[in-house]
Amino acid sequence: MQRYIDESAAFLKDRGFGEPEVGIILGTGLGKILEEVEIQSEMSYNHIPNFPTATVEFHHGKLIFGTLSGKKVILMQGRFHVYEGYTLRDVTFPVRVMHALGVKKLLVSNAAGAVNLDFKKGEIMLIDDHINLQGGSPLAFRGVEKMGERFVDMSAPYDRDMNMLLEKIASENDINLHKGVYASVVGPQLETRAEYRYLKIIGADAVGMSTVPEVIVANHLNLPVAAVSVLTDECDPDNLQPVNIQEIITMANKAEPEMITLFSELIKQL
Ligand code: HPA
């Protein structure tokens, strides 16, 4: 696998993706931060050797290199999900490539449902911890021990310093930033009422279909990571409304300005 990672990284380096400091994975409906980026290079996932190919239409599916808040950043516009048929190794391959290109920090965003009913749609949540319900690990492959520690410590998977900074930035900018536990499921179906009850009982505050695999791999790489969820729907099992994906995207768009403030200020202060 290392050979494939190095090959992808070398390809990107040759095409102007030089020495990024921060990697950013943009969640569904969270692409507007690109307006703040001075873009130097971009490359569709389909054109990068060894990258999984982009399938979901509302993901533009490209890697972008540029400057944000005075720092060199590499952004993933659109990510890969297990529900699209990719393996956990496919889904996390770009994280390994960004690391090979030199990123020192990883920021992740996603759209998620609010399981904690004190949290409302359109609000945002800093991920403090997670529960992996994807039924597998991106580290469960032969040879993983050659690439780092196999039994990766998960006692603090989200970087404490970045989380503290994000909370400070939120309070300075009047952003109501919740903090909680993100549970990651495969999807693509949404949850049943019984599943939302279960998620609440096991301690989840939010549920989504991404992020946890990437965070596990970041920890494998000793790459400090922070992640923020935009809450797009309220998962009240006793009053469950049918969700539609368009509404999820609309809600994510609504919270975008706050996400942009958090990420761009954080990058400035790193
Ligand atoms: N469940 C799973 N994934 C989601 C949800 C949800 O309620 N909302 C946005 N992504």
PDB file of C-alpha atoms and ligand atoms in Angstrom:
ATOM      1  CA  MET A   1       0.000   0.000   0.000  1.00  0.00           C
ATOM      2  CA  GLN A   2       2.830   2.416   0.819  1.00  0.00           C
ATOM      3  CA  ARG A   3       3.950   2.256  -2.819  1.00  0.00           C
ATOM      4  CA  TYR A   4       0.499   3.371  -4.005  1.00  0.00           C
ATOM      5  CA  ILE A   5       0.424   6.204  -1.476  1.00  0.00           C
ATOM      6  CA  ASP A   6       3.862   7.416  -2.531  1.00  0.00           C
ATOM      7  CA  GLU A   7       2.908   7.214  -6.184  1.00  0.00           C
ATOM      8  CA  SER A   8      -0.222   9.334  -5.687  1.00  0.00           C
ATOM      9  CA  ALA A   9       1.709  11.851  -3.568  1.00  0.00           C
ATOM     10  CA  ALA A  10       4.514  12.127  -6.144  1.00  0.00           C
ATOM     11  CA  PHE A  11       1.949  12.651  -8.925  1.00  0.00           C
ATOM     12  CA  LEU A  12       0.298  15.471  -6.972  1.00  0.00           C
ATOM     13  CA  LYS A  13       3.611  17.056  -6.009  1.00  0.00           C
ATOM     14  CA  ASP A  14       4.550  17.215  -9.693  1.00  0.00           C
ATOM     15  CA  ARG A  15       1.292  19.037 -10.378  1.00  0.00           C
ATOM     16  CA  GLY A  16       1.706  21.822  -7.888  1.00  0.00           C
ATOM     17  CA  PHE A  17       0.481  20.233  -4.642  1.00  0.00           C
ATOM     18  CA  GLY A  18       3.639  21.207  -2.792  1.00  0.00           C
ATOM     19  CA  GLU A  19       4.066  21.087   0.975  1.00  0.00           C
ATOM     20  CA  PRO A  20       0.589  21.602   2.419  1.00  0.00           C
ATOM     21  CA  GLU A  21       0.521  22.215   6.187  1.00  0.00           C
ATOM     22  CA  VAL A  22      -3.127  21.465   6.852  1.00  0.00           C
ATOM     23  CA  GLY A  23      -5.488  18.920   5.279  1.00  0.00           C
ATOM     24  CA  ILE A  24      -9.226  19.627   5.230  1.00  0.00           C
ATOM     25  CA  ILE A  25     -12.023  17.202   4.415  1.00  0.00           C
ATOM     26  CA  LEU A  26     -15.239  18.988   3.468  1.00  0.00           C
ATOM     27  CA  GLY A  27     -18.534  17.350   4.327  1.00  0.00           C
ATOM     28  CA  THR A  28     -21.785  17.337   2.394  1.00  0.00           C
ATOM     29  CA  GLY A  29     -22.975  20.884   1.698  1.00  0.00           C
ATOM     30  CA  LEU A  30     -19.831  22.446   3.138  1.00  0.00           C
ATOM     31  CA  GLY A  31     -17.900  23.580   0.091  1.00  0.00           C
ATOM     32  CA  LYS A  32     -18.207  27.334   0.447  1.00  0.00           C
ATOM     33  CA  ILE A  33     -14.981  27.663   2.403  1.00  0.00           C
ATOM     34  CA  LEU A  34     -13.342  27.320  -1.019  1.00  0.00           C
ATOM     35  CA  GLU A  35     -14.345  30.934  -1.678  1.00  0.00           C
ATOM     36  CA  GLU A  36     -11.832  31.889   1.009  1.00  0.00           C
ATOM     37  CA  VAL A  37      -9.044  29.808  -0.515  1.00  0.00           C
ATOM     38  CA  GLU A  38      -6.526  31.236  -2.921  1.00  0.00           C
ATOM     39  CA  ILE A  39      -6.440  28.201  -5.180  1.00  0.00           C
ATOM     40  CA  GLN A  40      -3.155  27.162  -6.778  1.00  0.00           C
ATOM     41  CA  SER A  41      -3.920  23.685  -8.121  1.00  0.00           C
ATOM     42  CA  GLU A  42      -6.850  21.345  -8.350  1.00  0.00           C
ATOM     43  CA  MET A  43      -7.226  17.800  -9.521  1.00  0.00           C
ATOM     44  CA  SER A  44     -10.309  15.676  -9.985  1.00  0.00           C
ATOM     45  CA  TYR A  45     -10.129  12.414  -8.021  1.00  0.00           C
ATOM     46  CA  ASN A  46     -10.604  10.472 -11.269  1.00  0.00           C
ATOM     47  CA  HIS A  47      -7.276  11.778 -12.518  1.00  0.00           C
ATOM     48  CA  ILE A  48      -5.181  10.894  -9.488  1.00  0.00           C
ATOM     49  CA  PRO A  49      -3.482   7.503  -9.762  1.00  0.00           C
ATOM     50  CA  ASN A  50      -4.704   4.955  -7.199  1.00  0.00           C
ATOM     51  CA  PHE A  51      -7.533   7.196  -5.961  1.00  0.00           C
ATOM     52  CA  PRO A  52     -10.962   5.616  -5.717  1.00  0.00           C
ATOM     53  CA  THR A  53     -13.191   7.173  -8.379  1.00  0.00           C
ATOM     54  CA  ALA A  54     -15.914   9.665  -7.439  1.00  0.00           C
ATOM     55  CA  THR A  55     -19.460   8.372  -7.814  1.00  0.00           C
ATOM     56  CA  VAL A  56     -21.945  10.504  -5.891  1.00  0.00           C
ATOM     57  CA  GLU A  57     -23.133  13.423  -7.982  1.00  0.00           C
ATOM     58  CA  PHE A  58     -23.384  16.085  -5.309  1.00  0.00           C
ATOM     59  CA  HIS A  59     -19.756  15.465  -4.454  1.00  0.00           C
ATOM     60  CA  HIS A  60     -17.611  17.372  -6.864  1.00  0.00           C
ATOM     61  CA  GLY A  61     -14.811  15.013  -6.038  1.00  0.00           C
ATOM     62  CA  LYS A  62     -11.596  16.914  -6.303  1.00  0.00           C
ATOM     63  CA  LEU A  63      -8.481  17.741  -4.416  1.00  0.00           C
ATOM     64  CA  ILE A  64      -7.613  21.413  -4.096  1.00  0.00           C
ATOM     65  CA  PHE A  65      -4.335  23.024  -3.087  1.00  0.00           C
ATOM     66  CA  GLY A  66      -4.049  26.643  -2.072  1.00  0.00           C
ATOM     67  CA  THR A  67      -3.658  29.210   0.682  1.00  0.00           C
ATOM     68  CA  LEU A  68      -6.172  29.747   3.470  1.00  0.00           C
ATOM     69  CA  SER A  69      -5.545  32.149   6.357  1.00  0.00           C
ATOM     70  CA  GLY A  70      -1.935  32.457   5.213  1.00  0.00           C
ATOM     71  CA  LYS A  71      -1.223  28.721   5.307  1.00  0.00           C
ATOM     72  CA  LYS A  72      -0.831  26.142   2.582  1.00  0.00           C
ATOM     73  CA  VAL A  73      -3.795  23.806   2.693  1.00  0.00           C
ATOM     74  CA  ILE A  74      -5.028  20.801   0.780  1.00  0.00           C
ATOM     75  CA  LEU A  75      -8.789  20.321   0.659  1.00  0.00           C
ATOM     76  CA  MET A  76     -10.885  17.353  -0.271  1.00  0.00           C
ATOM     77  CA  GLN A  77     -14.068  18.588  -1.887  1.00  0.00           C
ATOM     78  CA  GLY A  78     -16.203  15.506  -1.483  1.00  0.00           C
ATOM     79  CA  ARG A  79     -15.124  12.404   0.361  1.00  0.00           C
ATOM     80  CA  PHE A  80     -15.569   8.685  -0.154  1.00  0.00           C
ATOM     81  CA  HIS A  81     -18.141   6.735   1.859  1.00  0.00           C
ATOM     82  CA  VAL A  82     -18.522   3.058   2.602  1.00  0.00           C
ATOM     83  CA  TYR A  83     -22.145   3.329   1.452  1.00  0.00           C
ATOM     84  CA  GLU A  84     -20.943   4.031  -2.074  1.00  0.00           C
ATOM     85  CA  GLY A  85     -19.359   0.603  -2.182  1.00  0.00           C
ATOM     86  CA  TYR A  86     -15.825   1.600  -1.221  1.00  0.00           C
ATOM     87  CA  THR A  87     -13.842  -0.282   1.370  1.00  0.00           C
ATOM     88  CA  LEU A  88     -12.653   1.384   4.569  1.00  0.00           C
ATOM     89  CA  ARG A  89      -9.164   1.365   3.072  1.00  0.00           C
ATOM     90  CA  ASP A  90     -10.425   3.203  -0.043  1.00  0.00           C
ATOM     91  CA  VAL A  91     -12.268   5.737   2.069  1.00  0.00           C
ATOM     92  CA  THR A  92      -9.145   6.583   4.053  1.00  0.00           C
ATOM     93  CA  PHE A  93      -6.592   6.402   1.240  1.00  0.00           C
ATOM     94  CA  PRO A  94      -6.689  10.186   0.626  1.00  0.00           C
ATOM     95  CA  VAL A  95      -5.801  10.824   4.287  1.00  0.00           C
ATOM     96  CA  ARG A  96      -2.661   8.758   3.831  1.00  0.00           C
ATOM     97  CA  VAL A  97      -1.823  10.667   0.645  1.00  0.00           C
ATOM     98  CA  MET A  98      -2.321  14.062   2.331  1.00  0.00           C
ATOM     99  CA  HIS A  99      -0.045  12.882   5.122  1.00  0.00           C
ATOM    100  CA  ALA A 100       2.550  11.738   2.583  1.00  0.00           C
ATOM    101  CA  LEU A 101       2.374  15.220   1.042  1.00  0.00           C
ATOM    102  CA  GLY A 102       3.313  16.633   4.423  1.00  0.00           C
ATOM    103  CA  VAL A 103       0.189  17.822   6.213  1.00  0.00           C
ATOM    104  CA  LYS A 104       0.743  18.308   9.947  1.00  0.00           C
ATOM    105  CA  LYS A 105      -2.916  18.683  10.967  1.00  0.00           C
ATOM    106  CA  LEU A 106      -6.207  17.390   9.667  1.00  0.00           C
ATOM    107  CA  LEU A 107      -9.585  19.149   9.904  1.00  0.00           C
ATOM    108  CA  VAL A 108     -12.764  17.264   9.113  1.00  0.00           C
ATOM    109  CA  SER A 109     -16.352  18.374   8.667  1.00  0.00           C
ATOM    110  CA  ASN A 110     -19.529  16.411   8.130  1.00  0.00           C
ATOM    111  CA  ALA A 111     -23.303  16.576   8.137  1.00  0.00           C
ATOM    112  CA  ALA A 112     -24.899  14.616  10.972  1.00  0.00           C
ATOM    113  CA  GLY A 113     -28.208  13.980  12.644  1.00  0.00           C
ATOM    114  CA  ALA A 114     -28.751  15.305  16.182  1.00  0.00           C
ATOM    115  CA  VAL A 115     -29.400  12.391  18.531  1.00  0.00           C
ATOM    116  CA  ASN A 116     -29.051  14.638  21.555  1.00  0.00           C
ATOM    117  CA  LEU A 117     -32.313  16.561  21.400  1.00  0.00           C
ATOM    118  CA  ASP A 118     -30.836  19.542  23.242  1.00  0.00           C
ATOM    119  CA  PHE A 119     -29.032  20.161  19.946  1.00  0.00           C
ATOM    120  CA  LYS A 120     -31.032  21.671  17.079  1.00  0.00           C
ATOM    121  CA  LYS A 121     -30.725  21.422  13.326  1.00  0.00           C
ATOM    122  CA  GLY A 122     -28.577  24.136  11.822  1.00  0.00           C
ATOM    123  CA  GLU A 123     -26.312  24.112  14.900  1.00  0.00           C
ATOM    124  CA  ILE A 124     -22.800  22.699  14.999  1.00  0.00           C
ATOM    125  CA  MET A 125     -21.019  20.220  17.244  1.00  0.00           C
ATOM    126  CA  LEU A 126     -17.354  19.749  17.979  1.00  0.00           C
ATOM    127  CA  ILE A 127     -16.597  16.044  17.998  1.00  0.00           C
ATOM    128  CA  ASP A 128     -15.040  15.143  21.311  1.00  0.00           C
ATOM    129  CA  ASP A 129     -15.153  11.372  20.934  1.00  0.00           C
ATOM    130  CA  HIS A 130     -16.699   8.778  18.661  1.00  0.00           C
ATOM    131  CA  ILE A 131     -18.338   5.365  18.393  1.00  0.00           C
ATOM    132  CA  ASN A 132     -17.436   3.272  15.374  1.00  0.00           C
ATOM    133  CA  LEU A 133     -20.541   1.448  14.151  1.00  0.00           C
ATOM    134  CA  GLN A 134     -19.263   0.810  10.641  1.00  0.00           C
ATOM    135  CA  GLY A 135     -18.552  -2.815  11.431  1.00  0.00           C
ATOM    136  CA  GLY A 136     -14.892  -2.744  10.487  1.00  0.00           C
ATOM    137  CA  SER A 137     -11.589  -0.942  10.784  1.00  0.00           C
ATOM    138  CA  PRO A 138      -9.527   0.847   8.129  1.00  0.00           C
ATOM    139  CA  LEU A 139      -6.505  -0.683   9.884  1.00  0.00           C
ATOM    140  CA  ALA A 140      -7.580  -4.313   9.504  1.00  0.00           C
ATOM    141  CA  PHE A 141      -5.274  -5.363   6.698  1.00  0.00           C
ATOM    142  CA  ARG A 142      -2.138  -7.401   6.287  1.00  0.00           C
ATOM    143  CA  GLY A 143       1.000  -5.307   6.599  1.00  0.00           C
ATOM    144  CA  VAL A 144      -0.545  -2.463   8.598  1.00  0.00           C
ATOM    145  CA  GLU A 145       2.119  -2.935  11.261  1.00  0.00           C
ATOM    146  CA  LYS A 146       4.763  -1.896   8.727  1.00  0.00           C
ATOM    147  CA  MET A 147       3.029   1.462   8.395  1.00  0.00           C
ATOM    148  CA  GLY A 148       2.699   2.258  12.081  1.00  0.00           C
ATOM    149  CA  GLU A 149       1.318   0.906  15.327  1.00  0.00           C
ATOM    150  CA  ARG A 150      -1.322  -1.752  14.685  1.00  0.00           C
ATOM    151  CA  PHE A 151      -3.052  -1.387  18.082  1.00  0.00           C
ATOM    152  CA  VAL A 152      -3.616   2.348  17.795  1.00  0.00           C
ATOM    153  CA  ASP A 153      -4.439   4.140  21.030  1.00  0.00           C
ATOM    154  CA  MET A 154      -7.889   5.750  20.936  1.00  0.00           C
ATOM    155  CA  SER A 155      -7.971   7.290  24.403  1.00  0.00           C
ATOM    156  CA  ALA A 156      -8.009  10.800  22.904  1.00  0.00           C
ATOM    157  CA  PRO A 157      -8.591  10.543  19.144  1.00  0.00           C
ATOM    158  CA  TYR A 158      -9.380  14.258  18.706  1.00  0.00           C
ATOM    159  CA  ASP A 159      -6.553  16.712  19.310  1.00  0.00           C
ATOM    160  CA  ARG A 160      -7.043  18.469  22.637  1.00  0.00           C
ATOM    161  CA  ASP A 161      -5.190  21.635  21.666  1.00  0.00           C
ATOM    162  CA  MET A 162      -7.140  22.142  18.458  1.00  0.00           C
ATOM    163  CA  ASN A 163     -10.411  21.434  20.237  1.00  0.00           C
ATOM    164  CA  MET A 164      -9.594  23.994  22.922  1.00  0.00           C
ATOM    165  CA  LEU A 165      -8.744  26.545  20.251  1.00  0.00           C
ATOM    166  CA  LEU A 166     -11.983  25.818  18.392  1.00  0.00           C
ATOM    167  CA  GLU A 167     -13.992  26.357  21.568  1.00  0.00           C
ATOM    168  CA  LYS A 168     -12.191  29.635  22.195  1.00  0.00           C
ATOM    169  CA  ILE A 169     -12.796  30.789  18.611  1.00  0.00           C
ATOM    170  CA  ALA A 170     -16.461  29.823  18.905  1.00  0.00           C
ATOM    171  CA  SER A 171     -16.969  31.836  22.073  1.00  0.00           C
ATOM    172  CA  GLU A 172     -15.115  34.853  20.672  1.00  0.00           C
ATOM    173  CA  ASN A 173     -17.329  34.796  17.583  1.00  0.00           C
ATOM    174  CA  ASP A 174     -20.671  34.120  19.282  1.00  0.00           C
ATOM    175  CA  ILE A 175     -20.910  30.681  17.753  1.00  0.00           C
ATOM    176  CA  ASN A 176     -22.983  28.195  19.718  1.00  0.00           C
ATOM    177  CA  LEU A 177     -20.625  25.221  19.420  1.00  0.00           C
ATOM    178  CA  HIS A 178     -21.900  22.072  21.086  1.00  0.00           C
ATOM    179  CA  LYS A 179     -19.511  19.291  22.047  1.00  0.00           C
ATOM    180  CA  GLY A 180     -20.273  15.609  21.917  1.00  0.00           C
ATOM    181  CA  VAL A 181     -19.926  12.058  20.721  1.00  0.00           C
ATOM    182  CA  TYR A 182     -20.326  11.205  17.031  1.00  0.00           C
ATOM    183  CA  ALA A 183     -21.485   7.730  16.051  1.00  0.00           C
ATOM    184  CA  SER A 184     -20.589   6.585  12.566  1.00  0.00           C
ATOM    185  CA  VAL A 185     -22.866   4.170  10.718  1.00  0.00           C
ATOM    186  CA  VAL A 186     -22.544   2.773   7.190  1.00  0.00           C
ATOM    187  CA  GLY A 187     -25.859   4.057   5.766  1.00  0.00           C
ATOM    188  CA  PRO A 188     -26.996   4.982   3.200  1.00  0.00           C
ATOM    189  CA  GLN A 189     -30.418   4.395   4.743  1.00  0.00           C
ATOM    190  CA  LEU A 190     -31.246   6.669   7.627  1.00  0.00           C
ATOM    191  CA  GLU A 191     -31.940   5.190  11.054  1.00  0.00           C
ATOM    192  CA  THR A 192     -35.128   3.647  12.344  1.00  0.00           C
ATOM    193  CA  ARG A 193     -36.789   5.001  15.480  1.00  0.00           C
ATOM    194  CA  ALA A 194     -35.421   1.995  17.389  1.00  0.00           C
ATOM    195  CA  GLU A 195     -31.929   2.733  16.101  1.00  0.00           C
ATOM    196  CA  TYR A 196     -32.128   6.365  17.227  1.00  0.00           C
ATOM    197  CA  ARG A 197     -33.198   5.171  20.690  1.00  0.00           C
ATOM    198  CA  TYR A 198     -30.273   2.774  20.714  1.00  0.00           C
ATOM    199  CA  LEU A 199     -27.813   5.495  19.635  1.00  0.00           C
ATOM    200  CA  LYS A 200     -28.988   7.707  22.469  1.00  0.00           C
ATOM    201  CA  ILE A 201     -28.658   4.899  25.019  1.00  0.00           C
ATOM    202  CA  ILE A 202     -25.099   4.068  23.981  1.00  0.00           C
ATOM    203  CA  GLY A 203     -24.050   7.693  24.404  1.00  0.00           C
ATOM    204  CA  ALA A 204     -24.104   9.232  20.936  1.00  0.00           C
ATOM    205  CA  ASP A 205     -24.961  12.919  20.499  1.00  0.00           C
ATOM    206  CA  ALA A 206     -24.855  12.848  16.715  1.00  0.00           C
ATOM    207  CA  VAL A 207     -24.927  10.240  13.962  1.00  0.00           C
ATOM    208  CA  GLY A 208     -23.502  10.265  10.465  1.00  0.00           C
ATOM    209  CA  MET A 209     -21.962   8.113   7.769  1.00  0.00           C
ATOM    210  CA  SER A 210     -18.363   9.310   7.659  1.00  0.00           C
ATOM    211  CA  THR A 211     -15.416  10.777   9.565  1.00  0.00           C
ATOM    212  CA  VAL A 212     -14.609   7.927  11.965  1.00  0.00           C
ATOM    213  CA  PRO A 213     -12.549   5.936   9.417  1.00  0.00           C
ATOM    214  CA  GLU A 214     -10.529   9.032   8.507  1.00  0.00           C
ATOM    215  CA  VAL A 215      -9.983   9.859  12.175  1.00  0.00           C
ATOM    216  CA  ILE A 216      -8.786   6.326  12.932  1.00  0.00           C
ATOM    217  CA  VAL A 217      -6.251   6.560  10.113  1.00  0.00           C
ATOM    218  CA  ALA A 218      -5.131  10.031  11.227  1.00  0.00           C
ATOM    219  CA  ASN A 219      -4.444   8.517  14.645  1.00  0.00           C
ATOM    220  CA  HIS A 220      -2.562   5.658  12.992  1.00  0.00           C
ATOM    221  CA  LEU A 221      -0.400   8.308  11.310  1.00  0.00           C
ATOM    222  CA  ASN A 222      -0.010  10.356  14.521  1.00  0.00           C
ATOM    223  CA  LEU A 223      -1.653  13.181  12.606  1.00  0.00           C
ATOM    224  CA  PRO A 224      -3.530  15.520  14.977  1.00  0.00           C
ATOM    225  CA  VAL A 225      -7.158  15.775  13.904  1.00  0.00           C
ATOM    226  CA  ALA A 226     -10.197  17.885  14.786  1.00  0.00           C
ATOM    227  CA  ALA A 227     -13.722  17.392  13.453  1.00  0.00           C
ATOM    228  CA  VAL A 228     -16.945  19.386  13.450  1.00  0.00           C
ATOM    229  CA  SER A 229     -20.456  18.172  12.626  1.00  0.00           C
ATOM    230  CA  VAL A 230     -23.178  20.331  11.175  1.00  0.00           C
ATOM    231  CA  LEU A 231     -26.456  19.063  12.597  1.00  0.00           C
ATOM    232  CA  THR A 232     -28.874  18.771   9.721  1.00  0.00           C
ATOM    233  CA  ASP A 233     -31.831  16.984  11.283  1.00  0.00           C
ATOM    234  CA  GLU A 234     -33.252  16.152  14.701  1.00  0.00           C
ATOM    235  CA  CYS A 235     -33.455  12.447  15.419  1.00  0.00           C
ATOM    236  CA  ASP A 236     -36.368  12.306  17.840  1.00  0.00           C
ATOM    237  CA  PRO A 237     -37.657   8.724  17.831  1.00  0.00           C
ATOM    238  CA  ASP A 238     -40.991   9.788  19.338  1.00  0.00           C
ATOM    239  CA  ASN A 239     -41.651  12.390  16.697  1.00  0.00           C
ATOM    240  CA  LEU A 240     -39.650  11.271  13.692  1.00  0.00           C
ATOM    241  CA  GLN A 241     -40.112  13.209  10.479  1.00  0.00           C
ATOM    242  CA  PRO A 242     -39.087  11.619   7.205  1.00  0.00           C
ATOM    243  CA  VAL A 243     -35.787  13.255   6.230  1.00  0.00           C
ATOM    244  CA  ASN A 244     -34.921  14.171   2.737  1.00  0.00           C
ATOM    245  CA  ILE A 245     -31.385  14.563   1.519  1.00  0.00           C
ATOM    246  CA  GLN A 246     -32.129  17.974   0.002  1.00  0.00           C
ATOM    247  CA  GLU A 247     -33.141  19.295   3.408  1.00  0.00           C
ATOM    248  CA  ILE A 248     -29.936  17.891   4.887  1.00  0.00           C
ATOM    249  CA  ILE A 249     -27.905  19.786   2.295  1.00  0.00           C
ATOM    250  CA  THR A 250     -29.923  22.977   2.860  1.00  0.00           C
ATOM    251  CA  MET A 251     -29.284  22.768   6.623  1.00  0.00           C
ATOM    252  CA  ALA A 252     -25.579  22.143   6.065  1.00  0.00           C
ATOM    253  CA  ASN A 253     -25.428  25.218   3.825  1.00  0.00           C
ATOM    254  CA  LYS A 254     -27.089  27.261   6.570  1.00  0.00           C
ATOM    255  CA  ALA A 255     -24.353  26.452   9.058  1.00  0.00           C
ATOM    256  CA  GLU A 256     -21.552  27.015   6.577  1.00  0.00           C
ATOM    257  CA  PRO A 257     -20.600  30.566   7.632  1.00  0.00           C
ATOM    258  CA  GLU A 258     -19.930  29.347  11.185  1.00  0.00           C
ATOM    259  CA  MET A 259     -17.883  26.414   9.918  1.00  0.00           C
ATOM    260  CA  ILE A 260     -15.863  28.761   7.743  1.00  0.00           C
ATOM    261  CA  THR A 261     -15.143  31.051  10.707  1.00  0.00           C
ATOM    262  CA  LEU A 262     -14.088  28.128  12.890  1.00  0.00           C
ATOM    263  CA  PHE A 263     -11.785  26.540  10.336  1.00  0.00           C
ATOM    264  CA  SER A 264     -10.233  29.688   8.924  1.00  0.00           C
ATOM    265  CA  GLU A 265      -9.563  31.166  12.392  1.00  0.00           C
ATOM    266  CA  LEU A 266      -8.175  27.859  13.631  1.00  0.00           C
ATOM    267  CA  ILE A 267      -5.790  27.638  10.691  1.00  0.00           C
ATOM    268  CA  LYS A 268      -4.674  31.211  11.302  1.00  0.00           C
ATOM    269  CA  GLN A 269      -3.821  30.334  14.903  1.00  0.00           C
ATOM    270  CA  LEU A 270      -2.117  26.979  14.311  1.00  0.00           C
TER     271      LEU A 270
HETATM  272  N1  HPA B   1     -28.337   9.740  10.274  1.00  0.00           N
HETATM  273  C1  HPA B   1     -27.249   9.378   9.612  1.00  0.00           C
HETATM  274  N2  HPA B   1     -26.560  10.203   8.871  1.00  0.00           N
HETATM  275  C2  HPA B   1     -26.968  11.458   8.784  1.00  0.00           C
HETATM  276  C3  HPA B   1     -28.107  11.896   9.441  1.00  0.00           C
HETATM  277  C4  HPA B   1     -28.835  10.984  10.219  1.00  0.00           C
HETATM  278  O1  HPA B   1     -29.864  11.306  10.833  1.00  0.00           O
HETATM  279  N3  HPA B   1     -28.248  13.206   9.149  1.00  0.00           N
HETATM  280  C5  HPA B   1     -27.220  13.549   8.351  1.00  0.00           C
HETATM  281  N4  HPA B   1     -26.451  12.486   8.121  1.00  0.00           N
END
